[in-house]
Amino acid sequence: MTSRWLISYDIADPRRLRRVERAVAAVGERLHYSLFLCELDDDRLVGLQHRIARLIDTGADSVHYLPWCEADRLATLHLGSSREPRIADAWVV
């Protein structure tokens, strides 16, 4: 079973930033600079968390994994040029 996750990060070093961005972009849709919406099963979520944990410096960087359920999606407002995120039925990586 898959769940939707908002993943955000603040990475201090440009090299680590690029690596984290590539890891998250491979599995999700960018909503804003460092904010992605990902639909992941438990194994892929844990795999991504382990991969990112190896890439970051926990003393200088931060990564947040926020569950985003259907009720959250329905309550989300889109103003201006924003649009509702589109999540594919399947990801090919």
mmCIF file of C-alpha atoms in Angstrom:
data_model
loop_
_atom_site.group_PDB
_atom_site.id
_atom_site.type_symbol
_atom_site.label_atom_id
_atom_site.label_comp_id
_atom_site.label_asym_id
_atom_site.label_seq_id
_atom_site.Cartn_x
_atom_site.Cartn_y
_atom_site.Cartn_z
ATOM 1 C CA MET A 1 0.000 0.000 0.000
ATOM 2 C CA THR A 2 1.301 3.450 -0.872
ATOM 3 C CA SER A 3 1.004 6.658 1.113
ATOM 4 C CA ARG A 4 1.524 10.262 0.120
ATOM 5 C CA TRP A 5 4.308 12.198 1.795
ATOM 6 C CA LEU A 6 5.402 15.807 1.705
ATOM 7 C CA ILE A 7 9.179 15.844 1.922
ATOM 8 C CA SER A 8 11.003 19.084 2.590
ATOM 9 C CA TYR A 9 14.643 19.773 3.261
ATOM 10 C CA ASP A 10 17.093 22.506 4.176
ATOM 11 C CA ILE A 11 20.628 21.498 3.245
ATOM 12 C CA ALA A 12 23.579 23.753 4.122
ATOM 13 C CA ASP A 13 26.151 22.486 1.598
ATOM 14 C CA PRO A 14 25.501 22.883 -2.161
ATOM 15 C CA ARG A 15 26.993 19.467 -2.987
ATOM 16 C CA ARG A 16 24.829 17.666 -0.425
ATOM 17 C CA LEU A 17 21.847 19.753 -1.555
ATOM 18 C CA ARG A 18 22.189 18.528 -5.156
ATOM 19 C CA ARG A 19 22.475 14.911 -4.005
ATOM 20 C CA VAL A 20 19.414 15.107 -1.759
ATOM 21 C CA GLU A 21 17.447 16.934 -4.472
ATOM 22 C CA ARG A 22 18.235 14.181 -6.993
ATOM 23 C CA ALA A 23 17.247 11.437 -4.523
ATOM 24 C CA VAL A 24 13.864 13.011 -3.767
ATOM 25 C CA ALA A 25 13.173 14.173 -7.345
ATOM 26 C CA ALA A 26 13.622 10.577 -8.507
ATOM 27 C CA VAL A 27 10.544 9.505 -6.529
ATOM 28 C CA GLY A 28 8.336 12.572 -6.290
ATOM 29 C CA GLU A 29 6.928 15.720 -7.823
ATOM 30 C CA ARG A 30 8.487 19.072 -6.953
ATOM 31 C CA LEU A 31 5.943 21.492 -5.477
ATOM 32 C CA HIS A 32 8.434 24.216 -4.612
ATOM 33 C CA TYR A 33 12.216 24.574 -4.360
ATOM 34 C CA SER A 34 12.796 22.096 -1.537
ATOM 35 C CA LEU A 35 9.300 20.629 -1.203
ATOM 36 C CA PHE A 36 8.200 17.425 -2.917
ATOM 37 C CA LEU A 37 5.075 15.302 -2.939
ATOM 38 C CA CYS A 38 5.883 11.603 -3.091
ATOM 39 C CA GLU A 39 3.694 8.517 -3.225
ATOM 40 C CA LEU A 40 5.692 5.708 -1.656
ATOM 41 C CA ASP A 41 5.091 2.272 -0.235
ATOM 42 C CA ASP A 42 6.696 1.479 3.124
ATOM 43 C CA ASP A 43 9.798 -0.155 1.608
ATOM 44 C CA ARG A 44 10.497 2.755 -0.739
ATOM 45 C CA LEU A 45 9.957 5.295 2.045
ATOM 46 C CA VAL A 46 12.390 3.508 4.346
ATOM 47 C CA GLY A 47 14.872 3.133 1.478
ATOM 48 C CA LEU A 48 14.675 6.851 0.703
ATOM 49 C CA GLN A 49 15.073 7.747 4.383
ATOM 50 C CA HIS A 50 18.187 5.564 4.662
ATOM 51 C CA ARG A 51 19.649 7.007 1.460
ATOM 52 C CA ILE A 52 19.082 10.587 2.594
ATOM 53 C CA ALA A 53 20.429 9.837 6.081
ATOM 54 C CA ARG A 54 23.710 8.809 4.438
ATOM 55 C CA LEU A 55 23.811 12.007 2.352
ATOM 56 C CA ILE A 56 23.153 14.684 4.972
ATOM 57 C CA ASP A 57 25.064 16.191 7.855
ATOM 58 C CA THR A 58 22.592 15.936 10.753
ATOM 59 C CA GLY A 59 24.345 18.798 12.542
ATOM 60 C CA ALA A 60 23.787 21.253 9.681
ATOM 61 C CA ASP A 61 20.928 19.891 7.539
ATOM 62 C CA SER A 62 17.300 18.966 8.120
ATOM 63 C CA VAL A 63 14.797 16.788 6.271
ATOM 64 C CA HIS A 64 11.095 16.512 7.135
ATOM 65 C CA TYR A 65 8.736 13.683 6.138
ATOM 66 C CA LEU A 66 5.096 14.707 6.571
ATOM 67 C CA PRO A 67 2.240 12.286 5.837
ATOM 68 C CA TRP A 68 -0.367 13.803 3.479
ATOM 69 C CA CYS A 69 -3.668 11.922 3.618
ATOM 70 C CA GLU A 70 -6.703 12.363 1.369
ATOM 71 C CA ALA A 71 -8.347 14.702 3.897
ATOM 72 C CA ASP A 72 -5.232 16.905 3.824
ATOM 73 C CA ARG A 73 -5.308 16.932 0.018
ATOM 74 C CA LEU A 74 -8.970 17.924 -0.063
ATOM 75 C CA ALA A 75 -8.394 20.719 2.479
ATOM 76 C CA THR A 76 -5.447 22.189 0.542
ATOM 77 C CA LEU A 77 -6.039 25.566 -1.085
ATOM 78 C CA HIS A 78 -4.323 26.612 -4.322
ATOM 79 C CA LEU A 79 -3.976 30.316 -4.964
ATOM 80 C CA GLY A 80 -2.276 32.201 -7.776
ATOM 81 C CA SER A 81 -0.351 30.156 -10.281
ATOM 82 C CA SER A 82 -0.237 27.030 -8.098
ATOM 83 C CA ARG A 83 -1.981 23.904 -9.233
ATOM 84 C CA GLU A 84 -3.058 20.702 -7.595
ATOM 85 C CA PRO A 85 -0.170 18.210 -7.665
ATOM 86 C CA ARG A 86 -0.585 15.253 -9.962
ATOM 87 C CA ILE A 87 0.618 11.929 -8.646
ATOM 88 C CA ALA A 88 1.122 9.211 -11.193
ATOM 89 C CA ASP A 89 -0.492 5.828 -10.651
ATOM 90 C CA ALA A 90 2.946 4.285 -10.914
ATOM 91 C CA TRP A 91 6.518 5.542 -10.805
ATOM 92 C CA VAL A 92 9.163 4.205 -13.137
ATOM 93 C CA VAL A 93 12.626 4.761 -11.710
#
